[in-house]
mmCIF file of C-alpha atoms in Angstrom:
data_model
loop_
_atom_site.group_PDB
_atom_site.id
_atom_site.type_symbol
_atom_site.label_atom_id
_atom_site.label_comp_id
_atom_site.label_asym_id
_atom_site.label_seq_id
_atom_site.Cartn_x
_atom_site.Cartn_y
_atom_site.Cartn_z
ATOM 1 C CA UNK A 244 52.532 18.122 10.956
ATOM 2 C CA UNK A 245 50.811 14.842 10.445
ATOM 3 C CA UNK A 246 51.779 11.649 11.759
ATOM 4 C CA UNK A 247 51.891 8.478 9.596
ATOM 5 C CA UNK A 248 50.371 4.552 10.866
ATOM 6 C CA UNK A 249 52.799 3.060 12.658
ATOM 7 C CA UNK A 250 51.602 -0.666 12.223
ATOM 8 C CA UNK A 251 54.095 -2.452 10.286
ATOM 9 C CA UNK A 252 52.778 -4.994 7.937
ATOM 10 C CA UNK A 253 55.064 -7.740 9.257
ATOM 11 C CA UNK A 254 53.319 -7.538 13.025
ATOM 12 C CA UNK A 255 50.269 -9.514 11.748
ATOM 13 C CA UNK A 256 49.835 -12.667 10.018
ATOM 14 C CA UNK A 257 47.651 -12.681 7.117
ATOM 15 C CA UNK A 258 44.885 -15.194 6.861
ATOM 16 C CA UNK A 259 41.878 -15.097 5.216
ATOM 17 C CA UNK A 260 38.329 -15.215 6.500
ATOM 18 C CA UNK A 261 36.746 -19.014 7.274
ATOM 19 C CA UNK A 262 33.773 -19.247 7.392
ATOM 20 C CA UNK A 263 32.451 -21.507 11.530
ATOM 21 C CA UNK A 264 30.590 -24.345 10.979
ATOM 22 C CA UNK A 265 28.425 -25.994 13.953
ATOM 23 C CA UNK A 266 27.275 -29.224 14.680
ATOM 24 C CA UNK A 267 23.555 -30.191 16.094
ATOM 25 C CA UNK A 268 23.051 -33.147 18.499
ATOM 26 C CA UNK A 269 21.052 -34.934 15.702
ATOM 27 C CA UNK A 270 24.296 -34.742 13.374
ATOM 28 C CA UNK A 271 26.544 -35.939 15.624
ATOM 29 C CA UNK A 272 24.549 -39.020 17.121
ATOM 30 C CA UNK A 273 24.099 -40.037 13.237
ATOM 31 C CA UNK A 274 28.115 -39.759 13.004
ATOM 32 C CA UNK A 275 28.612 -42.132 15.975
ATOM 33 C CA UNK A 276 26.090 -44.387 14.729
ATOM 34 C CA UNK A 277 27.453 -45.030 11.535
ATOM 35 C CA UNK A 278 29.320 -48.424 12.184
ATOM 36 C CA UNK A 279 30.374 -48.861 8.248
ATOM 37 C CA UNK A 280 33.034 -46.085 8.678
ATOM 38 C CA UNK A 281 36.590 -47.318 7.502
ATOM 39 C CA UNK A 282 39.993 -46.561 9.030
ATOM 40 C CA UNK A 283 40.588 -43.522 6.647
ATOM 41 C CA UNK A 284 36.489 -42.284 7.424
ATOM 42 C CA UNK A 285 35.286 -43.510 4.129
ATOM 43 C CA UNK A 286 32.129 -45.600 4.074
ATOM 44 C CA UNK A 287 33.231 -49.484 3.114
ATOM 45 C CA UNK A 288 33.470 -49.824 -0.784
ATOM 46 C CA UNK A 289 33.314 -45.915 -1.291
ATOM 47 C CA UNK A 290 36.261 -44.299 -3.744
ATOM 48 C CA UNK A 291 37.906 -41.151 -2.009
ATOM 49 C CA UNK A 292 36.952 -38.707 -4.130
ATOM 50 C CA UNK A 293 39.833 -36.828 -6.375
ATOM 51 C CA UNK A 294 41.400 -33.430 -4.874
ATOM 52 C CA UNK A 295 39.610 -34.399 -1.635
ATOM 53 C CA UNK A 296 42.465 -32.192 0.073
ATOM 54 C CA UNK A 297 42.132 -29.352 -2.418
ATOM 55 C CA UNK A 298 38.522 -28.906 -1.712
ATOM 56 C CA UNK A 299 38.638 -29.393 1.917
ATOM 57 C CA UNK A 300 41.282 -26.591 2.243
ATOM 58 C CA UNK A 301 39.432 -24.308 -0.206
ATOM 59 C CA UNK A 302 39.093 -21.161 1.225
ATOM 60 C CA UNK A 303 41.565 -21.817 3.829
ATOM 61 C CA UNK A 304 45.136 -20.225 3.952
ATOM 62 C CA UNK A 305 47.469 -21.156 6.166
ATOM 63 C CA UNK A 306 48.838 -18.559 8.774
ATOM 64 C CA UNK A 307 52.438 -16.897 7.794
ATOM 65 C CA UNK A 308 54.558 -15.072 10.450
ATOM 66 C CA UNK A 309 56.835 -13.062 8.838
ATOM 67 C CA UNK A 310 60.044 -12.447 11.034
ATOM 68 C CA UNK A 311 60.270 -8.545 12.287
ATOM 69 C CA UNK A 312 64.216 -7.122 13.629
ATOM 70 C CA UNK A 313 62.867 -3.607 13.420
ATOM 71 C CA UNK A 314 61.976 -1.604 16.281
ATOM 72 C CA UNK A 315 60.854 1.329 14.408
ATOM 73 C CA UNK A 316 59.743 2.134 10.677
ATOM 74 C CA UNK A 317 58.168 4.746 8.407
ATOM 75 C CA UNK A 318 55.512 3.194 6.064
ATOM 76 C CA UNK A 319 53.674 6.519 4.501
ATOM 77 C CA UNK A 320 55.605 5.711 1.136
ATOM 78 C CA UNK A 321 53.105 3.110 -1.147
ATOM 79 C CA UNK A 322 55.948 2.727 -3.582
ATOM 80 C CA UNK A 323 58.900 1.159 -3.933
ATOM 81 C CA UNK A 324 61.554 3.873 -1.645
ATOM 82 C CA UNK A 325 65.213 4.357 -3.704
ATOM 83 C CA UNK A 326 67.046 6.898 -1.230
ATOM 84 C CA UNK A 327 67.724 7.804 2.708
ATOM 85 C CA UNK A 328 69.589 9.797 4.953
ATOM 86 C CA UNK A 329 70.547 10.257 8.348
ATOM 87 C CA UNK A 330 70.524 13.947 9.591
ATOM 88 C CA UNK A 331 74.606 14.593 10.952
ATOM 89 C CA UNK A 332 73.600 15.886 14.030
ATOM 90 C CA UNK A 333 70.608 15.221 14.730
ATOM 91 C CA UNK A 334 70.522 11.242 14.537
ATOM 92 C CA UNK A 335 66.967 10.454 14.888
ATOM 93 C CA UNK A 336 65.848 12.189 11.996
ATOM 94 C CA UNK A 337 66.232 10.559 8.229
ATOM 95 C CA UNK A 338 64.823 11.606 5.048
ATOM 96 C CA UNK A 339 63.595 8.933 2.615
ATOM 97 C CA UNK A 340 62.337 9.194 -1.068
ATOM 98 C CA UNK A 341 60.421 7.103 -3.690
ATOM 99 C CA UNK A 342 58.583 5.844 -6.583
ATOM 100 C CA UNK A 343 55.416 7.630 -5.070
ATOM 101 C CA UNK A 344 57.487 11.085 -6.242
ATOM 102 C CA UNK A 345 57.228 12.507 -2.807
ATOM 103 C CA UNK A 346 60.039 12.710 -0.076
ATOM 104 C CA UNK A 347 59.499 12.817 3.659
ATOM 105 C CA UNK A 348 60.996 14.024 6.654
ATOM 106 C CA UNK A 349 60.503 11.779 9.335
ATOM 107 C CA UNK A 350 61.377 10.378 13.228
ATOM 108 C CA UNK A 351 63.395 7.594 13.457
ATOM 109 C CA UNK A 352 62.451 6.785 17.385
ATOM 110 C CA UNK A 353 58.971 7.235 16.361
ATOM 111 C CA UNK A 354 58.382 6.825 12.883
ATOM 112 C CA UNK A 355 56.125 9.893 13.024
ATOM 113 C CA UNK A 356 56.181 12.009 9.650
ATOM 114 C CA UNK A 357 57.979 15.561 10.391
ATOM 115 C CA UNK A 358 57.282 16.872 6.957
ATOM 116 C CA UNK A 359 55.867 15.769 3.709
ATOM 117 C CA UNK A 360 58.193 17.256 1.122
ATOM 118 C CA UNK A 361 56.845 19.055 -2.271
ATOM 119 C CA UNK A 362 55.839 16.714 -4.909
ATOM 120 C CA UNK A 363 58.044 15.977 -7.356
ATOM 121 C CA UNK A 364 56.979 15.108 -11.241
ATOM 122 C CA UNK A 365 58.466 11.554 -11.514
ATOM 123 C CA UNK A 366 60.106 8.953 -8.970
ATOM 124 C CA UNK A 367 62.710 10.467 -6.352
ATOM 125 C CA UNK A 368 65.885 8.709 -6.749
ATOM 126 C CA UNK A 369 68.206 10.519 -4.631
ATOM 127 C CA UNK A 370 68.070 12.716 -0.839
ATOM 128 C CA UNK A 371 70.937 14.392 0.811
ATOM 129 C CA UNK A 372 71.174 16.461 4.012
ATOM 130 C CA UNK A 373 73.722 19.114 3.789
ATOM 131 C CA UNK A 374 77.030 18.677 5.966
ATOM 132 C CA UNK A 375 75.748 20.685 8.466
ATOM 133 C CA UNK A 376 71.915 19.584 8.993
ATOM 134 C CA UNK A 377 70.818 23.172 8.001
ATOM 135 C CA UNK A 378 69.354 21.735 4.670
ATOM 136 C CA UNK A 379 67.977 18.995 2.950
ATOM 137 C CA UNK A 380 67.508 18.190 -1.008
ATOM 138 C CA UNK A 381 65.580 15.753 -2.931
ATOM 139 C CA UNK A 382 66.260 14.743 -6.625
ATOM 140 C CA UNK A 383 64.112 13.507 -8.766
ATOM 141 C CA UNK A 384 63.775 11.396 -12.032
ATOM 142 C CA UNK A 385 61.766 14.675 -13.377
ATOM 143 C CA UNK A 386 65.531 16.765 -13.650
ATOM 144 C CA UNK A 387 64.104 18.970 -10.726
ATOM 145 C CA UNK A 388 65.998 19.605 -7.476
ATOM 146 C CA UNK A 389 64.648 20.922 -4.096
ATOM 147 C CA UNK A 390 65.966 22.238 -1.662
ATOM 148 C CA UNK A 391 64.280 22.870 1.997
ATOM 149 C CA UNK A 392 65.351 24.682 4.980
ATOM 150 C CA UNK A 393 65.335 22.091 7.871
ATOM 151 C CA UNK A 394 64.770 23.649 11.081
ATOM 152 C CA UNK A 395 62.330 25.880 8.846
ATOM 153 C CA UNK A 396 60.521 23.311 6.856
ATOM 154 C CA UNK A 397 60.524 25.799 4.077
ATOM 155 C CA UNK A 398 61.431 25.919 0.422
ATOM 156 C CA UNK A 399 63.998 27.750 -0.266
ATOM 157 C CA UNK A 400 65.245 26.915 -3.510
ATOM 158 C CA UNK A 401 64.108 25.173 -6.760
ATOM 159 C CA UNK A 402 66.983 24.135 -9.056
ATOM 160 C CA UNK A 403 66.573 23.031 -12.882
ATOM 161 C CA UNK A 404 68.894 22.654 -15.708
ATOM 162 C CA UNK A 405 69.560 18.461 -16.045
ATOM 163 C CA UNK A 406 67.575 15.834 -16.891
ATOM 164 C CA UNK A 407 66.763 12.519 -14.578
ATOM 165 C CA UNK A 408 68.492 13.401 -11.469
ATOM 166 C CA UNK A 409 71.833 10.398 -10.490
ATOM 167 C CA UNK A 410 72.553 11.617 -6.883
ATOM 168 C CA UNK A 411 73.562 14.746 -4.938
ATOM 169 C CA UNK A 412 76.835 15.787 -3.036
ATOM 170 C CA UNK A 413 76.836 18.480 -0.743
ATOM 171 C CA UNK A 414 80.327 20.503 -0.537
ATOM 172 C CA UNK A 415 82.044 19.700 3.038
ATOM 173 C CA UNK A 416 82.937 22.842 4.062
ATOM 174 C CA UNK A 417 79.636 25.038 2.957
ATOM 175 C CA UNK A 418 76.405 25.113 1.113
ATOM 176 C CA UNK A 419 77.133 24.142 -2.176
ATOM 177 C CA UNK A 420 75.214 21.144 -3.949
ATOM 178 C CA UNK A 421 76.370 19.260 -6.721
ATOM 179 C CA UNK A 422 74.553 16.452 -9.170
ATOM 180 C CA UNK A 423 75.225 13.776 -12.001
ATOM 181 C CA UNK A 424 72.649 13.278 -14.432
ATOM 182 C CA UNK A 425 71.046 10.806 -17.078
ATOM 183 C CA UNK A 426 72.237 13.654 -19.842
ATOM 184 C CA UNK A 427 76.360 12.967 -19.162
ATOM 185 C CA UNK A 428 76.200 16.251 -16.991
ATOM 186 C CA UNK A 429 77.164 17.688 -13.510
ATOM 187 C CA UNK A 430 75.637 20.732 -12.631
ATOM 188 C CA UNK A 431 76.650 22.887 -9.161
ATOM 189 C CA UNK A 432 74.720 25.549 -7.217
ATOM 190 C CA UNK A 433 75.035 28.040 -4.281
ATOM 191 C CA UNK A 434 72.337 27.516 -1.762
ATOM 192 C CA UNK A 435 70.209 28.808 -0.225
ATOM 193 C CA UNK A 436 70.002 31.672 -3.221
ATOM 194 C CA UNK A 437 70.313 28.434 -5.454
ATOM 195 C CA UNK A 438 72.287 30.362 -7.791
ATOM 196 C CA UNK A 439 74.013 28.661 -10.585
ATOM 197 C CA UNK A 440 78.450 28.020 -10.398
ATOM 198 C CA UNK A 441 78.894 25.645 -13.022
ATOM 199 C CA UNK A 442 78.310 22.893 -15.219
ATOM 200 C CA UNK A 443 81.211 19.793 -16.347
ATOM 201 C CA UNK A 444 80.625 18.200 -19.624
ATOM 202 C CA UNK A 445 83.229 15.237 -20.227
ATOM 203 C CA UNK A 446 81.024 12.289 -20.081
ATOM 204 C CA UNK A 447 79.383 11.036 -22.835
ATOM 205 C CA UNK A 448 76.806 8.635 -20.990
ATOM 206 C CA UNK A 449 74.603 8.725 -17.542
ATOM 207 C CA UNK A 450 76.513 10.121 -14.901
ATOM 208 C CA UNK A 451 75.959 7.238 -12.056
ATOM 209 C CA UNK A 452 78.277 8.273 -9.277
ATOM 210 C CA UNK A 453 80.089 11.265 -7.959
ATOM 211 C CA UNK A 454 81.086 13.792 -5.280
ATOM 212 C CA UNK A 455 82.950 16.104 -3.471
ATOM 213 C CA UNK A 456 86.952 14.969 -2.333
ATOM 214 C CA UNK A 457 86.764 15.444 1.570
ATOM 215 C CA UNK A 458 88.452 18.844 1.746
ATOM 216 C CA UNK A 459 86.356 20.293 -1.154
ATOM 217 C CA UNK A 460 89.353 20.831 -3.876
ATOM 218 C CA UNK A 461 88.454 18.446 -6.231
ATOM 219 C CA UNK A 462 85.155 16.776 -7.591
ATOM 220 C CA UNK A 463 85.758 13.164 -8.802
ATOM 221 C CA UNK A 464 82.672 11.217 -11.248
ATOM 222 C CA UNK A 465 82.226 8.049 -12.401
ATOM 223 C CA UNK A 466 79.957 7.181 -15.433
ATOM 224 C CA UNK A 467 78.425 4.404 -17.605
ATOM 225 C CA UNK A 468 80.930 5.629 -20.889
ATOM 226 C CA UNK A 469 83.396 3.457 -18.271
ATOM 227 C CA UNK A 470 85.394 7.032 -17.698
ATOM 228 C CA UNK A 471 86.324 8.472 -14.002
ATOM 229 C CA UNK A 472 87.009 11.675 -14.139
ATOM 230 C CA UNK A 473 88.630 14.066 -11.314
ATOM 231 C CA UNK A 474 87.476 18.047 -11.947
ATOM 232 C CA UNK A 475 88.351 21.885 -10.709
ATOM 233 C CA UNK A 476 85.407 22.428 -8.962
ATOM 234 C CA UNK A 477 85.941 26.058 -10.041
ATOM 235 C CA UNK A 478 86.943 26.154 -13.570
ATOM 236 C CA UNK A 479 85.098 22.736 -14.699
ATOM 237 C CA UNK A 480 87.921 22.010 -16.235
ATOM 238 C CA UNK A 481 89.335 18.225 -15.903
ATOM 239 C CA UNK A 482 91.948 17.369 -13.331
ATOM 240 C CA UNK A 483 92.676 13.819 -14.659
ATOM 241 C CA UNK A 484 90.899 11.250 -16.286
ATOM 242 C CA UNK A 485 90.875 7.381 -16.788
ATOM 243 C CA UNK A 486 88.588 5.166 -19.620
ATOM 244 C CA UNK A 487 88.494 2.635 -21.003
ATOM 245 C CA UNK A 488 90.803 3.251 -23.301
ATOM 246 C CA UNK A 489 93.561 2.119 -21.590
ATOM 247 C CA UNK A 490 93.188 -1.770 -21.035
ATOM 248 C CA UNK A 491 93.992 -1.338 -16.876
ATOM 249 C CA UNK A 492 91.082 0.744 -16.333
ATOM 250 C CA UNK A 493 86.849 -0.024 -16.276
ATOM 251 C CA UNK A 494 85.814 -1.854 -20.254
ATOM 252 C CA UNK A 495 81.918 -0.701 -18.748
ATOM 253 C CA UNK A 496 80.207 1.825 -17.310
ATOM 254 C CA UNK A 497 81.545 2.791 -13.599
ATOM 255 C CA UNK A 498 78.507 1.964 -11.031
ATOM 256 C CA UNK A 499 80.239 3.183 -7.798
ATOM 257 C CA UNK A 500 82.713 5.010 -5.959
ATOM 258 C CA UNK A 501 84.364 6.310 -3.017
ATOM 259 C CA UNK A 502 86.934 8.379 -2.150
ATOM 260 C CA UNK A 503 89.938 7.670 1.027
ATOM 261 C CA UNK A 504 89.582 10.172 4.266
ATOM 262 C CA UNK A 505 92.528 11.543 3.031
ATOM 263 C CA UNK A 506 91.456 12.415 -0.226
ATOM 264 C CA UNK A 507 94.496 10.116 -1.988
ATOM 265 C CA UNK A 508 92.696 6.643 -3.242
ATOM 266 C CA UNK A 509 89.623 6.773 -5.179
ATOM 267 C CA UNK A 510 88.122 3.016 -5.574
ATOM 268 C CA UNK A 511 85.519 1.974 -8.237
ATOM 269 C CA UNK A 512 83.173 -0.477 -8.961
ATOM 270 C CA UNK A 513 82.121 -1.367 -12.414
ATOM 271 C CA UNK A 514 79.342 -3.071 -14.615
ATOM 272 C CA UNK A 515 82.430 -5.588 -15.599
ATOM 273 C CA UNK A 516 82.844 -7.225 -12.200
ATOM 274 C CA UNK A 517 85.778 -5.592 -11.426
ATOM 275 C CA UNK A 518 86.790 -2.683 -8.825
ATOM 276 C CA UNK A 519 89.991 -0.535 -9.897
ATOM 277 C CA UNK A 520 92.117 1.599 -7.233
ATOM 278 C CA UNK A 521 93.437 4.735 -8.954
ATOM 279 C CA UNK A 522 94.956 7.736 -7.194
ATOM 280 C CA UNK A 523 94.595 11.208 -7.548
ATOM 281 C CA UNK A 524 97.603 12.219 -9.203
ATOM 282 C CA UNK A 525 96.381 9.818 -12.236
ATOM 283 C CA UNK A 526 98.005 6.984 -11.764
ATOM 284 C CA UNK A 527 96.116 3.210 -11.855
ATOM 285 C CA UNK A 528 97.133 1.031 -8.541
ATOM 286 C CA UNK A 529 95.561 -2.240 -9.084
ATOM 287 C CA UNK A 530 92.283 -4.308 -9.750
ATOM 288 C CA UNK A 531 90.648 -6.036 -7.735
ATOM 289 C CA UNK A 532 88.869 -8.775 -9.697
ATOM 290 C CA UNK A 533 86.793 -12.110 -8.141
ATOM 291 C CA UNK A 534 83.170 -10.897 -9.046
ATOM 292 C CA UNK A 535 81.196 -12.881 -11.871
ATOM 293 C CA UNK A 536 78.618 -9.755 -12.365
ATOM 294 C CA UNK A 537 78.440 -6.537 -11.743
ATOM 295 C CA UNK A 538 80.081 -4.866 -8.609
ATOM 296 C CA UNK A 539 77.694 -2.354 -7.288
ATOM 297 C CA UNK A 540 78.896 -0.805 -3.871
ATOM 298 C CA UNK A 541 82.498 0.001 -2.451
ATOM 299 C CA UNK A 542 83.673 1.424 0.231
ATOM 300 C CA UNK A 543 86.926 1.741 2.183
ATOM 301 C CA UNK A 544 87.458 1.288 5.842
ATOM 302 C CA UNK A 545 89.393 4.610 7.824
ATOM 303 C CA UNK A 546 91.120 2.391 10.586
ATOM 304 C CA UNK A 547 92.792 -0.558 9.010
ATOM 305 C CA UNK A 548 94.088 -0.863 5.057
ATOM 306 C CA UNK A 549 90.796 -2.664 3.676
ATOM 307 C CA UNK A 550 88.471 -2.127 0.794
ATOM 308 C CA UNK A 551 84.864 -3.520 0.579
ATOM 309 C CA UNK A 552 82.935 -4.511 -2.993
ATOM 310 C CA UNK A 553 79.341 -5.528 -2.921
ATOM 311 C CA UNK A 554 78.347 -7.753 -6.252
ATOM 312 C CA UNK A 555 75.473 -8.673 -8.034
ATOM 313 C CA UNK A 556 76.316 -12.055 -7.689
ATOM 314 C CA UNK A 557 75.542 -11.764 -4.153
ATOM 315 C CA UNK A 558 79.850 -11.649 -2.669
ATOM 316 C CA UNK A 559 80.546 -8.936 -0.505
ATOM 317 C CA UNK A 560 84.450 -8.955 -0.997
ATOM 318 C CA UNK A 561 87.245 -7.726 1.627
ATOM 319 C CA UNK A 562 90.421 -6.507 0.021
ATOM 320 C CA UNK A 563 93.921 -6.006 1.692
ATOM 321 C CA UNK A 564 94.688 -2.321 -0.195
ATOM 322 C CA UNK A 565 98.078 -2.474 -0.061
ATOM 323 C CA UNK A 566 99.181 -5.502 -1.495
ATOM 324 C CA UNK A 567 95.595 -5.672 -3.236
ATOM 325 C CA UNK A 568 95.195 -9.580 -2.067
ATOM 326 C CA UNK A 569 91.519 -10.937 -1.611
ATOM 327 C CA UNK A 570 91.350 -11.461 2.363
ATOM 328 C CA UNK A 571 87.731 -12.985 2.428
ATOM 329 C CA UNK A 572 84.338 -13.544 0.586
ATOM 330 C CA UNK A 573 81.374 -12.843 2.417
ATOM 331 C CA UNK A 574 77.776 -13.915 0.860
ATOM 332 C CA UNK A 575 74.533 -12.964 1.110
ATOM 333 C CA UNK A 576 71.769 -14.787 -1.198
ATOM 334 C CA UNK A 577 71.099 -12.541 -3.713
ATOM 335 C CA UNK A 578 72.476 -9.089 -5.296
ATOM 336 C CA UNK A 579 74.233 -6.670 -2.719
ATOM 337 C CA UNK A 580 72.712 -3.106 -3.760
ATOM 338 C CA UNK A 581 74.452 -0.914 -0.685
ATOM 339 C CA UNK A 582 77.529 -1.032 1.631
ATOM 340 C CA UNK A 583 78.728 1.259 4.338
ATOM 341 C CA UNK A 584 82.032 0.922 6.672
ATOM 342 C CA UNK A 585 81.262 2.197 10.769
ATOM 343 C CA UNK A 586 83.008 5.081 11.471
ATOM 344 C CA UNK A 587 86.240 4.590 12.801
ATOM 345 C CA UNK A 588 85.686 0.806 13.389
ATOM 346 C CA UNK A 589 86.408 -2.217 11.047
ATOM 347 C CA UNK A 590 82.644 -3.628 10.849
ATOM 348 C CA UNK A 591 80.609 -2.672 7.941
ATOM 349 C CA UNK A 592 77.278 -3.138 7.292
ATOM 350 C CA UNK A 593 75.498 -4.473 3.939
ATOM 351 C CA UNK A 594 71.715 -4.318 2.620
ATOM 352 C CA UNK A 595 70.534 -6.724 -0.328
ATOM 353 C CA UNK A 596 68.215 -7.807 -2.257
ATOM 354 C CA UNK A 597 67.521 -10.653 -0.549
ATOM 355 C CA UNK A 598 65.529 -8.327 1.711
ATOM 356 C CA UNK A 599 68.726 -8.628 4.670
ATOM 357 C CA UNK A 600 70.731 -6.476 6.626
ATOM 358 C CA UNK A 601 73.608 -7.728 7.177
ATOM 359 C CA UNK A 602 76.762 -6.564 9.413
ATOM 360 C CA UNK A 603 79.824 -7.849 8.703
ATOM 361 C CA UNK A 604 83.253 -7.871 11.212
ATOM 362 C CA UNK A 605 85.746 -7.746 8.369
ATOM 363 C CA UNK A 606 89.255 -9.246 10.766
ATOM 364 C CA UNK A 607 87.262 -12.473 10.821
ATOM 365 C CA UNK A 608 84.612 -12.538 7.954
ATOM 366 C CA UNK A 609 81.955 -13.392 11.035
ATOM 367 C CA UNK A 610 78.733 -11.946 10.203
ATOM 368 C CA UNK A 611 77.913 -10.277 14.072
ATOM 369 C CA UNK A 612 74.150 -9.582 12.959
ATOM 370 C CA UNK A 613 71.352 -10.243 10.502
ATOM 371 C CA UNK A 614 68.227 -8.443 10.529
ATOM 372 C CA UNK A 615 64.957 -9.330 8.727
ATOM 373 C CA UNK A 616 61.866 -7.571 8.196
ATOM 374 C CA UNK A 617 61.827 -6.404 4.838
ATOM 375 C CA UNK A 618 59.616 -8.341 2.528
ATOM 376 C CA UNK A 619 61.331 -6.913 -1.132
ATOM 377 C CA UNK A 620 65.041 -6.160 -1.869
ATOM 378 C CA UNK A 621 66.614 -3.290 0.300
ATOM 379 C CA UNK A 622 67.772 -1.077 -2.262
ATOM 380 C CA UNK A 623 69.787 1.920 0.366
ATOM 381 C CA UNK A 624 70.451 2.275 4.117
ATOM 382 C CA UNK A 625 71.685 5.172 6.053
ATOM 383 C CA UNK A 626 74.247 4.583 9.031
ATOM 384 C CA UNK A 627 74.141 6.685 12.202
ATOM 385 C CA UNK A 628 77.710 7.880 13.534
ATOM 386 C CA UNK A 629 78.014 5.458 16.374
ATOM 387 C CA UNK A 630 77.002 2.640 13.966
ATOM 388 C CA UNK A 631 74.389 1.366 16.515
ATOM 389 C CA UNK A 632 71.330 2.198 14.164
ATOM 390 C CA UNK A 633 70.548 1.844 10.122
ATOM 391 C CA UNK A 634 67.682 2.646 8.166
ATOM 392 C CA UNK A 635 66.688 0.792 5.075
ATOM 393 C CA UNK A 636 64.539 1.848 1.970
ATOM 394 C CA UNK A 637 63.500 -1.127 0.437
ATOM 395 C CA UNK A 638 61.070 -1.672 -2.691
ATOM 396 C CA UNK A 639 58.531 -3.351 -0.488
ATOM 397 C CA UNK A 640 57.325 1.101 0.361
ATOM 398 C CA UNK A 641 58.621 0.941 3.648
ATOM 399 C CA UNK A 642 62.309 2.250 5.564
ATOM 400 C CA UNK A 643 62.867 0.184 8.549
ATOM 401 C CA UNK A 644 65.403 1.185 11.644
ATOM 402 C CA UNK A 645 67.245 -2.078 13.077
ATOM 403 C CA UNK A 646 69.219 -1.381 16.450
ATOM 404 C CA UNK A 647 72.580 -3.479 17.503
#
């Protein structure tokens, strides 16, 4: 086990070294005796040199203090961090993966590295703990998935088959792992043995999002072909399919999806700037439309009939699921990359390319809290079960921990 440097880049002021100059007594006397200086400090009749301000400030950089609200961080990634996840029971344990082709397990309280996982041959774009926390999987753009026993910190399986990995999803009741790939396929394995179970073919473009339903009986996937497919995991058969051939559905690629806790409703976001509500029985329920650019992230509240959509245009919109009417539009200063509803709460937290983390009260539209600390856009977030801790992954190569 090794530990990382816990000093946050934002904890320090950035300044260039400035050479100190000392003046002797004779020079002071010469300055005092000079009676021919005008109010501007120039000799009478002397014109002011051009670019004096630039010359005087040459080599001197004004101190810039960077605002940082984080309580801890992990700074071992030296490239953008794309994915973050929290252990389901040991909530002080996180896993992160990034553009350095590496994934790490680390401690939220101390910022110390617990384990450096085996390096991929390309960026690690997906990381996920199993639902009981026994295993953790890392997926890379190299098409490989590595699975580890968390307690033993030991690799138990190396999975291959698809090309570039897009996302990972564990079965809610067993150690079965599902992934969606750039080659339009989905793959499923049993762990810890790594036994191949099924491959799902039906999309015609990268499978950008997907997951098991909460009861584990179905799989739902969305792709850049604009199609949403509900699958039977055992047979790999298509149960229901929604495509752009239906004018009521998305006309461009799907970016994100979420399934209601009762497994009845699916909410999707799309590059066409809309979100769609569909029923698991194959019916289209409605369309949520107010974004001017791609809808990148979606969520469903588990205590109120509310939905949230986040867009590249910076909007975070709250919708009434029953009436499909817009309740309020909240605003980031740049693209909203990810949002998560708090468990059993009307609060939700979002992250953005504007480098901020924001928590909102969906009932009032009030921004309850804004956290700063990242110097580049935030790509992903994980939220503790009690909603009091937010962990982020950013383009600046850092993971930060924020506390309510």
